Amino acid sequence: MNVGNSAKVSIITIGDELLIGQVVDTNSAWMAQELNIAGFEVHHRVAVGDIWDDIWEALDQESQRSNVVLITGGLGPTADDITKPLLCQYFGGKLVQDAATVRHLEYLFAEVFRRPLSERNLKQADVPDVCTVLSNIRGTAPGMLFKNERAVFISMPGVPHEMKGLMTYHVIPLLQEHFNPGFIEHRTLLTAGIGESDLADLVQTFEQALPGFIKMAYLPHFGMVRLRLTARGKQEEKQSFISILDSQFAQLQEVVKHVLVVNEDISMQALVGRLLKESGTTLATAESCTGGYIAHLLTAMPGSSAYFNGSVVAYSNSIKQNVLQVSASTLESAGAVSEETVIAMAQGLLAVMQTNYAIAVSGIMGPDGGTAEKPVGTVWIAVGDQNRLITRKLSLRYDRIRNIELTATNALNLLRQFIQE
Amino acid sequence: MNVGNSAKVSIITIGDELLIGQVVDTNSAWMAQELNIAGFEVHHRVAVGDIWDDIWEALDQESQRSNVVLITGGLGPTADDITKPLLCQYFGGKLVQDAATVRHLEYLFAEVFRRPLSERNLKQADVPDVCTVLSNIRGTAPGMLFKNERAVFISMPGVPHEMKGLMTYHVIPLLQEHFNPGFIEHRTLLTAGIGESDLADLVQTFEQALPGFIKMAYLPHFGMVRLRLTARGKQEEKQSFISILDSQFAQLQEVVKHVLVVNEDISMQALVGRLLKESGTTLATAESCTGGYIAHLLTAMPGSSAYFNGSVVAYSNSIKQNVLQVSASTLESAGAVSEETVIAMAQGLLAVMQTNYAIAVSGIMGPDGGTAEKPVGTVWIAVGDQNRLITRKLSLRYDRIRNIELTATNALNLLRQFIQE
């Protein structure tokens, strides 16, 4: 490829649904992450609608800015998908049928979908004769690679798992083959119990003394703040730069040690899962206000059945009584959202689930259900084992979804502290 | 504002975390949606890193393209946040302390955060003297409005709930006051049980006969396809255009009636929730492979406690036996992933939860755990009431997260069919 030695990557996402907000663009984040790991930097991302002139202009502009332009979306079989004819015209080609894609479509419809291959589906095999076809083993629309004097352009479907296959099997290997990527290395740690500003004060001296090739970023999320150090450089500098990065990262951990949760870029649930797995112990949850979200966070991870036994989502009081054996008198005197109730829920859960650890939560997530005494955002958490339970009260002040997320993360963090103590 | 009559909106999101994929940009989708409802069209979105020249160039380019430029991110109190000094220089101002913001910070730290107001936090009250300050009641960094001969620029923090407050209380009212928005109306329906291509064949004649001001889009999601009709026009055309849109939408519903789920843009869980609420009935779920995700989908909606009693997340066999009373012999002879087991789970659930309806699911979500006889993606679902249960088997072929999502949606859809029959 006649595109110089180092790659500058732009991502263009195409689709009206992105501009009217009907769909959240998760593709770009995934692509950026994978490219980063492979040593490539995305420095510009743009979203345009299914509009001929806007897409055309984006191709012009991004290829002036970058020498690699990755395009997702607009390749479906329906009339609102105009990317393919546009690319054909942009690069001065004409549509021809690609034999390998026809064979793949025949296979897909005969063996996987088990329905007839329609004329409309067969059109997915028509590609501009000026592109290199990249096979899409997970779907019907192939990837297409184009070149001009400014850049390499690769067009992929917007369906996430199809795009991911193309990126993994074609795009990243191609870029690695044809460009000499610099290196990008991140070191990320997670803190809890400190706000972004206080954390910034804490690390100010450290931050100002960082060498120029290392950049620090603050990433607040779910009430916790991650700190990320990023080193960038040329391949030949990699070894020495990374050793400096590691030593700086060790220093940073010292500076924040009283609020440090973990010195890796992993989620709280992954951390808790690992602690349980390593110690061969098990967990169950009794969830009122989080409604199964803690269980979902844990079970979304492969292999969680090794340490997660299950959950009682006790949304109604009758389930707190019947399944978790919370007494009617506790519910009446202290209320469903109280320290007494979450302790009783955790005890009942340990009895019925026979796990080593229990998490129990009850709260008022909003927008309704608050009282003067227990306003929306009041949450009680209990975590522990057969011998000991500890509790915490939260006073949240966000919307329902965020309150659910924050409660889940806080409950998992409390269990982490309990286990690590 | 000296910016013409109709608004063209660009969104610039600022932050390295977006370009390395550490964070998914949900802000842009929300902003686009709200702007759309208010009659404004976002026609370009761009993401840039915390890099001076890139942000500067984005301001230049987007203000050539649009007369409203909304900017999120980069306003935090830490050293990687460079948006404010950049905007100050871009518009030729100097930083001055804003008295109203100081008062708001004093209030926030005294009453809400209950910690001292540091020098660093107080800096949030410094604003360029060439901007109009928009108060941010949900956080420390105020919004800022700038104008030049090309466009109006509004800068907001990237923290979602702060941005949402600024959009709702300031940005959208300001735009509505100063621009004469056209109208944008959507009509969306949800189909199930038909692929995108077959659906396109089904509606082809209808689609080709649509008037020019109505556009149709296909939105596949979780194994279902939404069809959206969008009408655009001037305010004076609104009445007549919407009446045509409604009549076209009625026709479309006729065309797809055998695969139509609902003629609204609502989620499957919202639809099921409404059916339950309207009939005064209740639901519980017994979830093995979905691990609480169905319960989470339902409880993430306000008011779900009216119809959702809870869930037993039976990730281990012992819970299927102890809580749901699935017999050891059923689990042994038929296996945990079988029609017999999901029927027994549903029956046990109805007994313990005393709800009108039950959903029970068990399956192998991957990546491990499959066998030749029951490969990864094998799922059994049972739904029903005390009198009758119906079952369905799924054979999914995606990754773990997608398999969980598809199982949840299919289970909810099966219950919808059961209720509506």
XYZ file of N, CA, C and O in Angstrom, chain B residues 17-164:
592
model
N -10.689 9.058 26.044
C -11.315 7.790 26.402
C -12.277 7.300 25.318
O -12.533 6.118 25.180
N -12.813 8.251 24.512
C -13.709 7.856 23.432
C -12.933 7.277 22.249
O -13.427 6.436 21.512
N -11.716 7.753 22.066
C -10.933 7.315 20.905
C -10.126 6.059 21.181
O -9.683 5.389 20.257
N -9.903 5.751 22.449
C -9.254 4.469 22.699
C -10.291 3.422 23.092
O -9.970 2.287 23.366
N -11.556 3.826 23.098
C -12.615 2.848 23.301
C -12.828 2.452 24.743
O -13.478 1.468 25.034
N -12.299 3.238 25.685
C -12.472 2.890 27.095
C -13.898 3.195 27.554
O -14.378 2.630 28.526
N -14.547 4.073 26.845
C -15.898 4.485 27.208
C -16.757 4.494 25.950
O -16.303 4.890 24.887
N -17.989 4.010 26.079
C -18.929 4.067 24.965
C -19.682 5.386 25.036
O -20.107 5.803 26.101
N -19.799 6.057 23.895
C -20.441 7.363 23.860
C -21.957 7.206 23.826
O -22.559 7.041 22.778
N -22.583 7.278 25.003
C -24.038 7.217 25.052
C -24.637 8.623 25.020
O -25.808 8.783 24.715
N -23.815 9.642 25.330
C -24.309 11.018 25.329
C -24.881 11.436 23.982
O -25.943 12.031 23.907
N -24.131 11.147 22.916
C -24.541 11.622 21.593
C -25.904 11.072 21.209
O -26.724 11.785 20.633
N -26.137 9.804 21.520
C -27.425 9.200 21.169
C -28.557 9.908 21.919
O -29.583 10.258 21.336
N -28.341 10.142 23.194
C -29.376 10.819 23.990
C -29.625 12.226 23.461
O -30.776 12.663 23.305
N -28.543 12.965 23.189
C -28.697 14.338 22.697
C -29.449 14.361 21.374
O -30.349 15.185 21.159
N -29.077 13.446 20.479
C -29.716 13.404 19.165
C -31.210 13.145 19.303
O -32.036 13.772 18.643
N -31.543 12.218 20.197
C -32.939 11.870 20.411
C -33.749 13.071 20.902
O -34.822 13.364 20.388
N -33.216 13.754 21.906
C -33.939 14.887 22.474
C -34.047 16.036 21.472
O -35.077 16.705 21.381
N -32.973 16.274 20.730
C -33.004 17.333 19.724
C -34.043 17.021 18.660
O -34.789 17.886 18.214
N -34.085 15.757 18.267
C -35.040 15.295 17.273
C -36.473 15.543 17.699
O -37.294 16.026 16.928
N -36.762 15.192 18.929
C -38.114 15.389 19.454
C -38.462 16.877 19.410
O -39.591 17.257 19.115
N -37.457 17.727 19.659
C -37.703 19.162 19.654
C -37.711 19.744 18.232
O -37.903 20.945 18.065
N -37.499 18.893 17.225
C -37.584 19.357 15.839
C -36.253 19.732 15.209
O -36.215 20.301 14.118
N -35.146 19.411 15.875
C -33.833 19.755 15.326
C -33.135 18.498 14.829
O -33.225 17.442 15.438
N -32.404 18.674 13.728
C -31.728 17.533 13.149
C -30.234 17.610 13.403
O -29.599 18.614 13.095
N -29.687 16.546 13.947
C -28.238 16.436 14.053
C -27.768 15.836 12.740
O -28.258 14.793 12.326
N -26.878 16.494 12.034
C -26.470 15.872 10.783
C -24.994 15.520 10.750
O -24.520 14.930 9.783
N -24.305 15.781 11.836
C -22.900 15.406 11.884
C -22.472 15.263 13.324
O -22.839 16.062 14.173
N -21.709 14.207 13.574
C -21.174 13.969 14.907
C -19.719 13.636 14.769
O -19.334 12.875 13.902
N -18.902 14.193 15.660
C -17.486 13.908 15.546
C -16.893 13.742 16.945
O -17.343 14.375 17.906
N -15.946 12.827 17.052
C -15.266 12.603 18.333
C -13.790 12.887 18.147
O -13.177 12.401 17.198
N -13.220 13.692 19.035
C -11.793 13.980 18.983
C -11.181 13.764 20.365
O -11.886 13.766 21.374
N -9.865 13.572 20.392
C -9.171 13.370 21.661
C -8.929 14.687 22.385
O -9.292 15.763 21.911
N -8.306 14.598 23.542
C -7.965 15.802 24.322
C -6.718 16.449 23.725
O -5.689 16.581 24.386
N -6.808 16.832 22.477
C -5.644 17.344 21.750
C -6.005 18.706 21.174
O -6.981 18.846 20.434
N -5.212 19.712 21.552
C -5.498 21.102 21.223
C -5.844 21.305 19.751
O -6.924 21.810 19.419
N -4.958 20.891 18.848
C -5.163 21.159 17.417
C -6.392 20.440 16.866
O -7.087 20.963 15.993
N -6.636 19.230 17.367
C -7.782 18.477 16.859
C -9.104 19.128 17.276
O -10.063 19.171 16.507
N -9.149 19.617 18.521
C -10.377 20.278 18.985
C -10.587 21.575 18.199
O -11.687 21.883 17.734
N -9.491 22.331 18.026
C -9.552 23.593 17.286
C -10.085 23.368 15.867
O -11.004 24.053 15.410
N -9.537 22.366 15.207
C -9.951 22.056 13.842
C -11.415 21.622 13.793
O -12.160 21.986 12.875
N -11.831 20.851 14.798
C -13.234 20.415 14.833
C -14.169 21.622 14.975
O -15.229 21.677 14.342
N -13.771 22.609 15.789
C -14.588 23.817 15.924
C -14.692 24.549 14.595
O -15.769 24.982 14.176
N -13.560 24.663 13.891
C -13.557 25.293 12.560
C -14.491 24.552 11.602
O -15.368 25.144 10.977
N -14.274 23.253 11.500
C -14.993 22.484 10.482
C -16.481 22.375 10.780
O -17.314 22.529 9.883
N -16.818 22.100 12.017
C -18.236 21.911 12.319
C -19.010 23.223 12.201
O -20.185 23.222 11.844
N -18.346 24.361 12.463
C -19.069 25.630 12.343
C -19.165 26.086 10.888
O -19.942 26.983 10.570
N -18.377 25.469 10.010
C -18.595 25.717 8.579
C -19.784 24.924 8.070
O -20.464 25.298 7.127
N -20.028 23.809 8.712
C -21.035 22.854 8.278
C -22.381 23.111 8.950
O -23.429 22.848 8.374
N -22.342 23.616 10.159
C -23.558 23.750 10.973
C -23.600 25.120 11.620
O -22.563 25.744 11.815
N -24.783 25.575 11.978
C -24.853 26.837 12.706
C -25.090 26.652 14.200
O -25.171 27.621 14.948
N -25.214 25.397 14.629
C -25.235 25.093 16.061
C -24.218 23.989 16.318
O -24.283 22.930 15.701
N -23.266 24.265 17.190
C -22.228 23.288 17.502
C -22.296 22.981 18.991
O -22.042 23.852 19.820
N -22.701 21.755 19.308
C -22.781 21.349 20.711
C -21.530 20.548 21.057
O -21.129 19.653 20.318
N -20.925 20.894 22.180
C -19.639 20.318 22.558
C -19.793 19.679 23.927
O -20.278 20.318 24.859
N -19.384 18.412 24.074
C -19.391 17.807 25.409
C -18.007 17.310 25.767
O -17.266 16.846 24.914
N -17.689 17.399 27.052
C -16.459 16.800 27.557
C -15.321 17.786 27.721
O -15.346 18.900 27.216
N -14.337 17.343 28.470
C -13.114 18.133 28.639
C -13.242 19.310 29.582
O -12.392 20.193 29.583
N -14.300 19.345 30.417
C -14.486 20.485 31.319
C -14.173 20.154 32.781
O -14.455 20.934 33.672
N -13.626 18.977 33.037
C -13.359 18.574 34.417
C -12.271 19.425 35.059
O -11.673 20.285 34.419
N -12.012 19.164 36.328
C -11.047 19.976 37.071
C -9.610 19.476 36.928
O -8.714 19.983 37.591
N -9.367 18.490 36.071
C -8.047 17.869 36.041
C -7.254 18.325 34.823
O -7.792 18.937 33.903
N -5.952 18.002 34.856
C -5.033 18.555 33.866
C -5.294 18.079 32.438
O -4.864 18.719 31.482
N -5.994 16.935 32.277
C -6.251 16.475 30.910
C -7.457 17.178 30.294
O -7.799 16.926 29.144
N -8.097 18.041 31.030
C -9.273 18.745 30.520
C -8.870 20.112 29.973
O -8.626 21.048 30.735
N -8.797 20.229 28.658
C -8.260 21.457 28.060
C -9.313 22.260 27.310
O -9.005 23.280 26.699
N -10.568 21.826 27.365
C -11.581 22.477 26.543
C -11.785 23.948 26.918
O -11.893 24.814 26.040
N -11.818 24.243 28.204
C -12.131 25.619 28.608
C -11.058 26.628 28.181
O -11.401 27.629 27.548
N -9.767 26.382 28.508
C -8.761 27.335 28.002
C -8.755 27.437 26.478
O -8.560 28.522 25.918
N -9.038 26.326 25.814
C -9.059 26.363 24.351
C -10.197 27.252 23.848
O -9.999 28.111 22.975
N -11.385 27.059 24.405
C -12.519 27.880 23.974
C -12.242 29.354 24.251
O -12.583 30.238 23.459
N -11.621 29.615 25.384
C -11.287 30.991 25.757
C -10.404 31.626 24.681
O -10.658 32.744 24.218
N -9.394 30.914 24.273
C -8.492 31.432 23.236
C -9.180 31.506 21.872
O -9.030 32.478 21.131
N -9.970 30.464 21.547
C -10.644 30.397 20.245
C -11.553 31.612 20.037
O -11.629 32.171 18.957
N -12.219 32.009 21.112
C -13.148 33.135 20.984
C -12.535 34.442 21.485
O -13.232 35.442 21.642
N -11.220 34.431 21.756
C -10.509 35.661 22.097
C -10.922 36.293 23.414
O -11.005 37.525 23.512
N -11.159 35.492 24.435
C -11.542 36.049 25.725
C -10.454 35.850 26.761
O -9.349 35.397 26.460
N -10.768 36.241 28.007
C -9.873 35.875 29.103
C -10.724 35.326 30.258
O -11.911 35.642 30.383
N -10.109 34.492 31.109
C -10.864 33.840 32.171
C -11.176 34.808 33.304
O -10.289 35.521 33.780
N -12.422 34.840 33.700
C -12.831 35.642 34.857
C -13.695 34.765 35.751
O -14.289 33.790 35.309
N -13.750 35.122 37.034
C -14.548 34.322 37.951
C -16.019 34.712 37.847
O -16.353 35.894 37.872
N -16.885 33.697 37.709
C -18.318 33.952 37.594
C -18.963 33.835 38.981
O -18.931 32.769 39.611
N -19.550 34.935 39.436
C -20.054 34.991 40.812
C -21.160 33.967 41.067
O -21.202 33.319 42.122
N -22.056 33.781 40.097
C -23.161 32.842 40.303
C -22.634 31.419 40.439
O -23.131 30.624 41.252
N -21.612 31.081 39.658
C -21.043 29.739 39.754
C -20.335 29.546 41.091
O -20.403 28.469 41.691
N -19.665 30.595 41.574
C -19.028 30.498 42.894
C -20.084 30.187 43.964
O -19.904 29.293 44.792
N -21.200 30.900 43.916
C -22.258 30.654 44.899
C -22.779 29.216 44.790
O -23.015 28.554 45.797
N -22.946 28.742 43.561
C -23.429 27.378 43.358
C -22.418 26.355 43.902
O -22.795 25.371 44.559
N -21.124 26.596 43.675
C -20.087 25.692 44.188
C -20.095 25.686 45.717
O -19.986 24.628 46.345
N -20.229 26.878 46.305
C -20.268 26.961 47.767
C -21.447 26.158 48.319
O -21.306 25.413 49.287
N -22.586 26.294 47.657
C -23.752 25.527 48.071
C -23.503 24.014 47.944
O -23.725 23.245 48.879
N -23.007 23.598 46.751
C -22.800 22.169 46.487
C -21.873 21.534 47.521
O -22.165 20.461 48.063
N -20.746 22.210 47.797
C -19.772 21.601 48.694
C -20.254 21.631 50.145
O -20.009 20.700 50.908
N -20.963 22.682 50.506
C -21.454 22.775 51.879
C -22.619 21.826 52.124
O -22.659 21.122 53.136
N -23.559 21.776 51.183
C -24.815 21.086 51.451
C -24.890 19.679 50.878
O -25.515 18.798 51.464
N -24.308 19.471 49.709
C -24.482 18.181 49.042
C -23.273 17.272 49.255
O -23.391 16.168 49.772
N -22.083 17.751 48.895
C -20.891 16.907 49.026
C -20.380 16.884 50.471
O -19.694 15.966 50.872
N -20.666 17.932 51.213
C -20.224 18.058 52.606
C -18.720 17.862 52.765
O -18.257 17.059 53.563
N -17.960 18.529 51.904
C -16.512 18.579 52.104
C -16.016 19.956 51.686
O -16.759 20.709 51.038
N -14.773 20.317 52.075
C -14.327 21.683 51.806
C -14.207 21.953 50.295
O -13.911 21.048 49.517
N -14.441 23.186 49.936
C -14.308 23.626 48.548
C -12.838 23.982 48.308
O -12.333 24.969 48.826
N -12.164 23.150 47.509
C -10.725 23.364 47.304
C -10.483 24.419 46.231
O -11.382 24.793 45.476
N -9.240 24.901 46.170
C -8.818 25.833 45.118
C -9.136 25.279 43.737
O -9.616 25.967 42.847
N -8.822 23.978 43.592
C -9.037 23.326 42.300
C -10.507 23.352 41.912
O -10.865 23.614 40.761
N -11.373 23.071 42.867
C -12.797 23.092 42.565
C -13.274 24.508 42.245
O -14.118 24.706 41.369
N -12.720 25.476 42.965
C -13.139 26.861 42.762
C -12.807 27.334 41.342
O -13.503 28.178 40.777
N -11.778 26.742 40.762
C -11.385 27.094 39.385
C -12.508 26.801 38.382
O -12.533 27.340 37.280
N -13.429 25.878 38.777
C -14.560 25.581 37.890
C -15.410 26.832 37.644
O -16.167 26.891 36.685
N -15.304 27.823 38.537
C -16.091 29.048 38.380
C -15.421 30.054 37.444
O -16.016 31.077 37.117
N -14.195 29.779 37.015
C -13.545 30.672 36.037
C -14.092 30.378 34.648
O -14.057 29.236 34.195
N -14.585 31.420 33.996
C -15.158 31.226 32.657
C -14.639 32.324 31.731
O -14.288 33.422 32.187
N -14.583 32.046 30.425
C -14.171 33.095 29.486
C -15.148 34.280 29.552
O -16.363 34.067 29.627
N -14.615 35.493 29.515
C -15.505 36.663 29.628
C -16.301 36.924 28.347
O -17.081 37.858 28.287
N -16.099 36.096 27.334
C -16.853 36.255 26.079
C -17.978 35.242 25.955
O -18.574 35.096 24.882
N -18.274 34.512 27.034
C -19.352 33.520 26.940
C -20.532 33.901 27.809
O -20.431 34.722 28.704
N -21.681 33.293 27.509
C -22.827 33.349 28.412
C -22.796 32.083 29.248
O -22.708 30.980 28.703
N -22.841 32.238 30.577
C -22.768 31.070 31.453
C -24.149 30.416 31.560
O -25.154 31.099 31.764
N -24.195 29.091 31.395
C -25.435 28.331 31.579
C -25.263 27.515 32.853
O -24.371 26.668 32.941
N -26.116 27.734 33.833
C -25.877 27.095 35.128
C -26.095 25.585 35.039
O -27.012 25.104 34.394
N -25.208 24.863 35.706
C -25.257 23.403 35.760
C -25.654 23.012 37.172
O -24.814 22.896 38.052
N -26.944 22.808 37.383
C -27.385 22.567 38.760
C -26.966 21.194 39.252
O -27.011 20.918 40.440
N -26.541 20.311 38.357
C -26.199 18.947 38.775
C -24.709 18.720 38.972
O -24.267 17.599 39.218
N -23.900 19.763 38.792
C -22.467 19.519 38.918
C -21.703 20.813 39.045
O -22.277 21.891 39.239
N -20.368 20.710 38.937
C -19.520 21.861 39.234
C -19.140 22.680 38.002
O -18.886 23.868 38.124
N -19.067 22.050 36.828
C -18.625 22.768 35.630
C -19.824 23.371 34.909
O -20.688 22.638 34.444
N -19.888 24.707 34.783
C -21.044 25.295 34.111
C -20.994 25.092 32.595
O -19.932 24.846 32.033
N -22.160 25.202 31.963
C -22.192 25.247 30.507
C -21.783 26.643 30.036
O -21.859 27.618 30.790
N -21.287 26.742 28.792
C -20.852 28.034 28.249
C -21.354 28.183 26.823
O -21.219 27.264 26.021
N -21.922 29.346 26.531
C -22.428 29.599 25.190
C -21.585 30.694 24.535
O -21.363 31.762 25.117
N -21.094 30.424 23.320
C -20.292 31.378 22.542
C -20.969 31.592 21.193
O -21.701 30.738 20.709
N -20.671 32.738 20.609
C -21.168 32.983 19.252
C -20.043 33.539 18.401
O -19.206 34.292 18.891
N -20.030 33.206 17.137
C -19.252 33.991 16.183
C -20.108 34.194 14.938
O -21.315 33.894 14.961
N -19.510 34.686 13.844
C -20.328 35.014 12.673
C -20.921 33.764 12.019
O -21.881 33.845 11.278
N -20.364 32.594 12.325
C -20.835 31.385 11.663
C -21.858 30.586 12.468
O -22.769 29.998 11.908
N -21.673 30.543 13.785
C -22.466 29.581 14.561
C -22.580 29.972 16.027
O -21.878 30.859 16.514
N -23.479 29.252 16.698
C -23.576 29.270 18.150
C -22.877 28.017 18.652
O -23.084 26.934 18.106
N -22.057 28.160 19.676
C -21.325 27.030 20.247
C -21.751 26.900 21.707
O -21.723 27.881 22.445
N -22.131 25.689 22.111
C -22.451 25.482 23.515
C -21.613 24.323 24.045
O -21.642 23.225 23.507
N -20.857 24.621 25.096
C -19.969 23.631 25.697
C -20.576 23.108 26.990
O -21.020 23.886 27.832
N -20.610 21.791 27.114
C -21.196 21.156 28.308
C -20.239 20.104 28.864
O -19.438 19.551 28.116
N -20.366 19.769 30.167
C -19.551 18.668 30.701
C -19.957 17.341 30.056
O -21.081 17.199 29.562
N -19.051 16.365 30.086
C -19.354 15.057 29.507
C -20.069 14.116 30.462
O -20.576 13.080 30.037
N -20.147 14.465 31.744
C -20.849 13.608 32.710
C -22.325 13.547 32.304
O -22.997 14.579 32.234
N -22.842 12.326 32.004
C -24.161 12.243 31.370
C -25.276 12.990 32.092
O -26.008 13.757 31.454
N -25.403 12.824 33.396
C -26.577 13.452 34.021
C -26.422 14.977 34.105
O -27.413 15.697 34.101
N -25.180 15.478 34.108
C -24.992 16.934 34.070
C -25.334 17.474 32.673
O -26.029 18.471 32.518
N -24.812 16.798 31.650
C -25.121 17.190 30.274
C -26.635 17.186 30.044
O -27.193 18.104 29.440
N -27.309 16.137 30.562
C -28.761 16.038 30.346
C -29.504 17.211 30.979
O -30.467 17.724 30.414
